[in-house]
Tab-separated table of C-alpha atoms and ligand atoms in Angstrom:
chain	number	residue	atom	x	y	z
A	81	UNK	CA	126.453	148.263	171.231
A	82	UNK	CA	124.071	151.001	169.992
A	83	UNK	CA	125.398	153.671	167.659
A	84	UNK	CA	125.672	157.348	168.917
A	85	UNK	CA	122.491	159.399	168.150
A	86	UNK	CA	122.048	160.290	164.209
A	87	UNK	CA	119.368	161.637	161.958
A	88	UNK	CA	117.339	159.350	160.083
A	89	UNK	CA	115.986	160.510	156.611
A	90	UNK	CA	113.835	158.670	153.967
A	91	UNK	CA	114.373	159.700	150.238
A	92	UNK	CA	111.922	158.541	147.743
A	93	UNK	CA	114.021	159.282	144.772
A	94	UNK	CA	117.807	159.520	143.617
A	95	UNK	CA	117.669	163.088	143.231
A	96	UNK	CA	116.250	163.692	146.631
A	97	UNK	CA	118.787	161.486	148.287
A	98	UNK	CA	121.668	163.230	146.265
A	99	UNK	CA	120.214	166.618	147.594
A	100	UNK	CA	120.111	165.492	151.238
A	101	UNK	CA	123.708	163.909	151.146
A	102	UNK	CA	124.976	166.936	149.268
A	103	UNK	CA	123.452	169.498	151.945
A	104	UNK	CA	124.984	167.376	154.913
A	105	UNK	CA	128.288	167.224	153.166
A	106	UNK	CA	128.316	170.956	152.490
A	107	UNK	CA	127.510	171.309	156.118
A	108	UNK	CA	130.537	169.400	157.099
A	109	UNK	CA	128.401	166.588	158.390
A	110	UNK	CA	129.080	162.918	157.765
A	111	UNK	CA	126.102	161.348	155.980
A	112	UNK	CA	125.767	157.892	154.777
A	113	UNK	CA	123.180	156.107	152.346
A	114	UNK	CA	121.224	153.015	153.473
A	115	UNK	CA	120.721	150.538	151.034
A	116	UNK	CA	120.187	146.794	152.436
A	117	UNK	CA	121.898	147.921	155.836
A	118	UNK	CA	123.907	144.684	156.136
A	119	UNK	CA	127.136	146.669	155.840
A	120	UNK	CA	126.400	150.043	157.288
A	121	UNK	CA	124.357	148.839	160.389
A	122	UNK	CA	126.803	146.246	161.782
A	123	UNK	CA	129.754	149.084	161.238
A	124	UNK	CA	127.587	151.424	163.264
A	125	UNK	CA	126.913	148.947	165.964
A	126	UNK	CA	130.603	148.195	166.164
A	127	UNK	CA	131.491	151.709	166.394
A	128	UNK	CA	133.515	151.620	163.290
A	129	UNK	CA	131.111	154.404	161.535
A	130	UNK	CA	129.404	157.098	163.246
A	131	UNK	CA	127.448	158.973	160.674
A	132	UNK	CA	125.703	162.308	161.734
A	133	UNK	CA	122.780	161.383	159.330
A	134	UNK	CA	121.694	158.302	157.392
A	135	UNK	CA	119.700	158.688	154.131
A	136	UNK	CA	117.418	155.735	153.634
A	137	UNK	CA	116.870	155.552	149.840
A	138	UNK	CA	113.739	153.574	149.059
A	139	UNK	CA	112.804	153.628	145.302
A	140	UNK	CA	111.878	150.937	142.968
A	141	UNK	CA	113.690	152.824	140.219
A	142	UNK	CA	117.046	151.277	141.386
A	143	UNK	CA	115.644	147.514	141.666
A	144	UNK	CA	115.604	144.893	139.010
A	145	UNK	CA	117.405	143.770	135.885
A	146	UNK	CA	116.865	145.266	132.378
A	147	UNK	CA	118.058	143.585	129.121
A	148	UNK	CA	119.642	146.367	126.787
A	149	UNK	CA	121.079	145.903	123.381
A	150	UNK	CA	124.373	144.415	124.289
A	151	UNK	CA	124.363	144.640	128.091
A	152	UNK	CA	122.449	144.037	131.296
A	153	UNK	CA	121.530	147.030	133.576
A	154	UNK	CA	121.368	146.031	137.358
A	155	UNK	CA	119.468	148.399	139.598
A	156	UNK	CA	121.897	149.136	142.508
A	157	UNK	CA	119.300	148.350	144.960
A	158	UNK	CA	118.656	144.875	143.506
A	159	UNK	CA	119.189	142.212	146.314
A	160	UNK	CA	121.579	139.192	145.852
A	161	UNK	CA	118.685	136.924	145.962
A	162	UNK	CA	116.816	138.578	143.210
A	163	UNK	CA	119.971	138.482	141.082
A	164	UNK	CA	120.370	134.878	141.737
A	165	UNK	CA	116.868	133.909	140.867
A	166	UNK	CA	117.107	136.181	137.691
A	167	UNK	CA	117.019	134.272	134.450
A	168	UNK	CA	118.648	137.212	132.645
A	169	UNK	CA	121.470	137.235	134.952
A	170	UNK	CA	121.994	133.425	134.951
A	171	UNK	CA	122.006	133.423	131.048
A	172	UNK	CA	123.876	136.706	130.410
A	173	UNK	CA	126.023	137.311	133.338
A	174	UNK	CA	126.753	133.985	134.964
A	175	UNK	CA	129.861	134.952	136.805
A	176	UNK	CA	127.717	137.290	138.662
A	177	UNK	CA	124.936	134.829	139.364
A	178	UNK	CA	127.587	132.581	140.784
A	179	UNK	CA	129.065	135.289	142.837
A	180	UNK	CA	126.029	136.547	144.725
A	181	UNK	CA	124.904	132.972	145.359
A	182	UNK	CA	127.879	132.853	147.669
A	183	UNK	CA	127.163	136.003	149.620
A	184	UNK	CA	126.607	135.481	153.363
A	185	UNK	CA	123.500	133.601	154.114
A	186	UNK	CA	119.671	133.654	153.197
A	187	UNK	CA	119.048	136.691	155.500
A	188	UNK	CA	121.817	138.456	153.982
A	189	UNK	CA	120.920	137.719	150.350
A	190	UNK	CA	117.565	138.893	151.007
A	191	UNK	CA	118.387	142.321	152.205
A	192	UNK	CA	121.789	143.044	151.028
A	193	UNK	CA	122.169	144.956	147.642
A	194	UNK	CA	124.614	144.827	144.670
A	195	UNK	CA	125.126	148.623	144.988
A	196	UNK	CA	125.929	148.421	148.677
A	197	UNK	CA	128.293	145.553	148.436
A	198	UNK	CA	130.253	147.360	145.764
A	199	UNK	CA	130.570	150.692	147.511
A	200	UNK	CA	131.312	149.007	150.877
A	201	UNK	CA	134.228	147.378	148.967
A	202	UNK	CA	135.005	144.842	151.757
A	203	UNK	CA	138.395	143.382	150.662
A	204	UNK	CA	136.717	139.849	150.757
A	205	UNK	CA	133.269	140.603	149.006
A	206	UNK	CA	132.274	138.287	146.281
A	207	UNK	CA	130.544	140.535	143.753
A	208	UNK	CA	133.444	142.820	143.082
A	209	UNK	CA	135.386	140.053	141.539
A	210	UNK	CA	132.578	139.225	139.326
A	211	UNK	CA	131.990	142.687	138.186
A	212	UNK	CA	135.796	143.015	137.283
A	213	UNK	CA	135.701	139.881	135.385
A	214	UNK	CA	132.495	140.684	133.568
A	215	UNK	CA	134.106	144.200	132.711
A	216	UNK	CA	131.206	145.951	134.059
A	217	UNK	CA	130.466	149.718	133.989
A	218	UNK	CA	129.357	151.762	137.062
A	219	UNK	CA	126.799	154.507	136.831
A	220	UNK	CA	127.064	157.350	139.557
A	221	UNK	CA	124.686	160.105	140.087
A	222	UNK	CA	125.818	163.260	142.208
A	223	UNK	CA	125.405	167.022	142.470
A	224	UNK	CA	127.371	167.354	139.301
A	225	UNK	CA	125.223	165.023	137.240
A	226	UNK	CA	125.886	161.370	136.127
A	227	UNK	CA	129.313	159.827	135.348
A	228	UNK	CA	130.312	156.229	134.258
A	229	UNK	CA	133.321	154.514	135.822
A	230	UNK	CA	134.750	151.209	134.520
A	231	UNK	CA	134.857	148.434	137.198
A	232	UNK	CA	138.581	148.453	136.685
A	233	UNK	CA	138.909	151.970	138.055
A	234	UNK	CA	136.320	151.827	140.868
A	235	UNK	CA	138.144	150.171	143.683
A	236	UNK	CA	141.079	152.152	145.089
A	237	UNK	CA	141.843	150.829	148.511
A	238	UNK	CA	140.559	148.625	151.345
A	239	UNK	CA	136.749	149.736	151.900
A	240	UNK	CA	137.676	152.639	149.469
A	241	UNK	CA	136.165	153.458	146.003
A	242	UNK	CA	135.953	156.403	143.790
A	243	UNK	CA	132.492	157.269	145.010
A	244	UNK	CA	132.228	160.786	146.396
A	245	UNK	CA	130.152	161.347	149.638
A	246	UNK	CA	127.083	162.911	147.848
A	247	UNK	CA	127.291	160.402	145.008
A	248	UNK	CA	124.944	157.372	144.450
A	249	UNK	CA	125.769	154.260	142.670
A	250	UNK	CA	122.712	153.813	140.411
A	251	UNK	CA	123.331	151.164	138.149
A	252	UNK	CA	125.867	148.300	137.218
A	253	UNK	CA	126.005	147.660	133.390
A	254	UNK	CA	127.412	144.119	132.579
A	255	UNK	CA	128.281	143.441	129.139
A	256	UNK	CA	125.830	140.627	128.015
A	257	UNK	CA	127.952	137.329	127.388
A	258	UNK	CA	127.301	135.685	123.971
A	259	UNK	CA	124.324	133.623	123.336
A	260	UNK	CA	126.716	130.539	123.288
A	261	UNK	CA	127.196	131.126	126.883
A	262	UNK	CA	127.829	128.003	128.893
A	263	UNK	CA	125.502	128.898	131.785
A	264	UNK	CA	125.396	126.360	134.627
A	265	UNK	CA	121.878	125.246	135.344
A	266	UNK	CA	121.149	125.989	139.168
A	267	UNK	CA	119.068	122.870	139.497
A	268	UNK	CA	121.683	120.147	138.118
A	269	UNK	CA	124.812	122.539	138.697
A	270	UNK	CA	125.850	121.020	135.138
A	271	UNK	CA	126.815	123.304	132.221
A	272	UNK	CA	123.974	123.699	129.728
A	273	UNK	CA	126.156	123.702	126.880
A	274	UNK	CA	125.297	126.295	124.535
A	275	UNK	CA	126.900	126.415	121.278
A	276	UNK	CA	130.124	125.603	123.065
A	277	UNK	CA	133.213	126.851	121.255
A	278	UNK	CA	132.237	129.073	118.493
A	279	UNK	CA	131.838	132.663	119.813
A	280	UNK	CA	130.999	131.210	123.260
A	281	UNK	CA	131.391	132.743	126.821
A	282	UNK	CA	132.405	130.496	129.599
A	283	UNK	CA	132.174	131.936	133.267
A	284	UNK	CA	132.418	130.885	136.815
A	285	UNK	CA	133.075	132.066	140.192
A	286	UNK	CA	134.616	129.887	142.823
A	287	UNK	CA	135.758	130.513	146.308
A	288	UNK	CA	137.226	128.963	149.558
A	289	UNK	CA	135.103	130.209	152.507
A	290	UNK	CA	136.440	130.779	155.887
A	291	UNK	CA	134.485	128.484	158.232
A	292	UNK	CA	133.999	131.064	160.851
A	293	UNK	CA	133.409	134.559	159.009
A	294	UNK	CA	131.694	132.935	156.039
A	295	UNK	CA	133.594	135.344	153.849
A	296	UNK	CA	135.906	134.280	150.988
A	297	UNK	CA	139.563	133.599	151.958
A	298	UNK	CA	139.948	133.918	148.280
A	299	UNK	CA	137.460	134.139	145.554
A	300	UNK	CA	138.118	133.888	141.864
A	301	UNK	CA	135.981	134.964	138.949
A	302	UNK	CA	136.770	134.057	135.413
A	303	UNK	CA	135.066	134.973	132.047
A	304	UNK	CA	136.479	133.403	128.797
A	305	UNK	CA	135.452	134.387	125.372
A	306	UNK	CA	136.296	131.502	123.049
A	307	UNK	CA	136.287	130.804	119.228
A	308	UNK	CA	136.273	127.050	118.916
A	309	UNK	CA	139.015	125.859	121.334
A	310	UNK	CA	140.857	129.101	121.381
A	311	UNK	CA	140.440	131.846	123.922
A	312	UNK	CA	139.782	135.174	122.151
A	313	UNK	CA	139.669	137.061	125.512
A	314	UNK	CA	140.088	136.235	129.108
A	315	UNK	CA	138.914	138.367	132.260
A	316	UNK	CA	140.083	136.762	135.541
A	317	UNK	CA	139.594	138.698	139.038
A	318	UNK	CA	140.436	137.657	142.372
A	319	UNK	CA	138.932	138.883	145.856
A	320	UNK	CA	139.752	138.213	149.433
A	321	UNK	CA	143.460	138.099	148.842
A	322	UNK	CA	144.813	141.830	148.694
A	323	UNK	CA	143.314	145.067	149.794
A	324	UNK	CA	140.378	145.101	147.350
A	325	UNK	CA	139.362	142.907	144.262
A	326	UNK	CA	141.859	142.915	141.322
A	327	UNK	CA	142.141	141.754	137.818
A	328	UNK	CA	144.878	139.125	137.217
A	329	UNK	CA	146.567	140.234	133.880
A	330	UNK	CA	149.357	137.817	133.789
A	331	UNK	CA	146.740	135.001	133.841
A	332	UNK	CA	144.663	136.656	131.339
A	333	UNK	CA	147.742	137.151	129.047
A	334	UNK	CA	148.750	133.480	129.543
A	335	UNK	CA	145.325	132.365	128.293
A	336	UNK	CA	144.580	134.701	125.381
A	337	UNK	CA	145.053	133.153	122.024
A	338	UNK	CA	145.584	129.599	123.514
A	339	UNK	CA	143.631	126.594	124.362
A	340	UNK	CA	141.711	125.992	127.512
A	341	UNK	CA	142.702	122.215	128.278
A	342	UNK	CA	144.155	121.312	131.681
A	343	UNK	CA	147.830	122.081	130.962
A	344	UNK	CA	146.786	125.577	129.691
A	345	UNK	CA	144.811	126.249	132.664
A	346	UNK	CA	147.538	124.933	135.060
A	347	UNK	CA	150.199	127.072	133.313
A	348	UNK	CA	148.098	130.108	133.463
A	349	UNK	CA	147.186	129.708	137.104
A	350	UNK	CA	150.983	129.566	138.087
A	351	UNK	CA	150.994	133.058	136.850
A	352	UNK	CA	148.530	134.169	139.492
A	353	UNK	CA	150.457	136.324	141.726
A	354	UNK	CA	152.914	137.627	139.057
A	355	UNK	CA	151.064	140.968	139.449
A	356	UNK	CA	150.676	141.341	143.055
A	357	UNK	CA	153.619	142.208	145.560
A	358	UNK	CA	153.985	139.609	148.337
A	359	UNK	CA	153.406	142.679	150.987
A	360	UNK	CA	149.968	143.203	149.520
A	361	UNK	CA	148.493	139.742	150.578
A	362	UNK	CA	146.194	140.207	153.402
A	363	UNK	CA	146.888	138.816	156.909
A	364	UNK	CA	144.276	138.858	159.590
A	365	UNK	CA	142.971	136.611	162.291
A	366	UNK	CA	141.398	134.450	159.553
A	367	UNK	CA	144.620	133.510	157.646
A	368	UNK	CA	148.242	134.819	156.889
A	369	UNK	CA	149.109	136.587	153.643
A	370	UNK	CA	151.475	133.640	152.883
A	371	UNK	CA	148.341	131.141	153.168
A	372	UNK	CA	146.103	133.351	150.963
A	373	UNK	CA	148.963	133.680	148.339
A	374	UNK	CA	149.518	129.899	148.316
A	375	UNK	CA	145.659	129.541	147.677
A	376	UNK	CA	145.316	131.900	144.908
A	377	UNK	CA	146.874	129.654	142.164
A	378	UNK	CA	144.767	126.777	143.030
A	379	UNK	CA	141.613	128.705	142.968
A	380	UNK	CA	142.455	130.476	139.635
A	381	UNK	CA	142.760	126.965	138.384
A	382	UNK	CA	139.543	125.886	139.948
A	383	UNK	CA	137.724	128.799	138.572
A	384	UNK	CA	139.000	128.135	134.958
A	385	UNK	CA	138.013	124.699	135.106
A	386	UNK	CA	134.708	125.402	136.451
A	387	UNK	CA	134.123	127.844	133.598
A	388	UNK	CA	135.037	125.546	130.575
A	389	UNK	CA	134.327	122.002	132.007
B	445	FAD	C1	126.986	138.266	158.846
B	445	FAD	C2	127.296	139.045	157.545
B	445	FAD	C3	127.977	137.975	156.535
B	445	FAD	C4	128.221	138.691	155.202
B	445	FAD	N1	128.936	137.765	154.446
B	445	FAD	C5	129.396	138.258	153.032
B	445	FAD	C6	129.914	137.410	152.105
B	445	FAD	O1	130.193	136.302	152.364
B	445	FAD	N2	130.325	138.070	151.054
B	445	FAD	C7	129.841	139.341	150.470
B	445	FAD	O2	130.188	139.861	149.503
B	445	FAD	N3	129.347	140.121	151.608
B	445	FAD	C8	129.007	139.579	152.809
B	445	FAD	N4	128.531	140.483	153.611
B	445	FAD	C9	128.087	141.920	153.443
B	445	FAD	C10	126.733	142.176	152.843
B	445	FAD	O3	126.797	141.610	151.504
B	445	FAD	C11	126.433	143.524	152.735
B	445	FAD	O4	125.228	143.439	152.238
B	445	FAD	C12	127.087	144.546	151.901
B	445	FAD	O5	128.413	144.430	152.092
B	445	FAD	C13	126.572	145.896	151.810
B	445	FAD	O6	125.361	145.990	151.077
B	445	FAD	P1	123.943	146.600	151.704
B	445	FAD	O7	123.168	146.787	150.492
B	445	FAD	O8	123.602	145.890	152.826
B	445	FAD	O9	124.410	148.236	152.060
B	445	FAD	P2	124.594	149.054	153.246
B	445	FAD	O10	124.982	148.456	154.373
B	445	FAD	O11	123.095	149.901	153.180
B	445	FAD	O12	125.621	150.113	152.885
B	445	FAD	C14	126.786	149.740	152.737
B	445	FAD	C15	127.604	151.152	152.573
B	445	FAD	O13	127.598	151.513	150.962
B	445	FAD	C16	126.938	152.729	150.880
B	445	FAD	N5	125.775	152.484	149.872
B	445	FAD	C17	125.003	151.499	149.772
B	445	FAD	N6	124.153	151.588	148.643
B	445	FAD	C18	124.859	152.748	147.969
B	445	FAD	C19	124.766	153.341	146.753
B	445	FAD	N7	123.698	152.728	145.779
B	445	FAD	N8	125.368	154.250	146.218
B	445	FAD	C20	126.230	154.810	147.174
B	445	FAD	N9	126.537	154.216	148.296
B	445	FAD	C21	125.980	153.377	148.725
B	445	FAD	C22	126.308	153.040	152.236
B	445	FAD	O14	126.362	154.479	152.479
B	445	FAD	C23	127.347	152.326	153.201
B	445	FAD	O15	128.451	153.206	153.303
B	445	FAD	C24	128.163	139.951	154.923
B	445	FAD	C25	127.508	140.712	155.837
B	445	FAD	C26	127.151	140.314	157.059
B	445	FAD	C27	126.338	141.070	158.076
């Protein structure tokens, strides 16, 4: 189906795009930013979104991964395939590298952007779980200037975030995991054991894929900081199960200060739905809420195992 008519505008800079979005918003019109187009265009063709104007942001300023003192700065227009191919991301944010490698298919990964994915906030999108577990910070630029939002405060509802209509997500700042990071080597899929144990960080993202939609029925991201065999900090997040990606504080608390052996992982995974009311679990043609709730503990355990084994 062809979407109703809309104005198409190009913007060569963030400032110009913000001005254009703000002008439309002030005029009471509905304007959407165009990034990879793999969320917005299908929604427009399906009649789910009918913007009056589409602002196509085309600037290299928001593309790429930059190493900062203690973090990685990812430009919001960076594609999934660029992230999956990035050695910096593989080394310092392996949970994000794992998650973007799972998104859609080759065409989607070559066009879709991390920023578009996070703002789209699809309830079963993969990267939101990774940025939550990585404790990322998201940088927004709008008519009132720049602001930083922790990932834990970014997702507020199904396909809903704190981004205002004239705001642009420009950067995703991911705290760099320690040098002892146990990054999985893409070629072999095995863990290239860094200084495992002492001051190391283990991370992984695993998901159960729905065979028809290709989306996650449940996806779990886990990042564990360790000192020897003891977990000093755990960040575990799930996607696909409730209205938006969420952290799992009960699992994190069950792991913190303890070992990461199989028994500890099973015990922690058993607390996976402690923080989630049964009524929040998503039911749709792909699966019932009950089925997703049943899968959650299994995939938490698998993510923890994938991270440390
Ligand atoms: C067939 C298919 C399969 C898919 N499978 C998966 C999957 O398995 N896992 C998964 O995670 N995703 C999946 N997706 C979604 C895909 O990842 C999209 O790319 C993503 O949801 C949107 O990113 P985009 O760059 O294409 O954004 P766009 O479609 O351009 O924009 C999406 C929305 O975000 C807004 N936006 C975009 N960038 C910004 C920004 N920088 N600042 C503010 N607002 C912004 C737009 O205005 C729009 O409202 C799939 C999509 C398709 C079509």
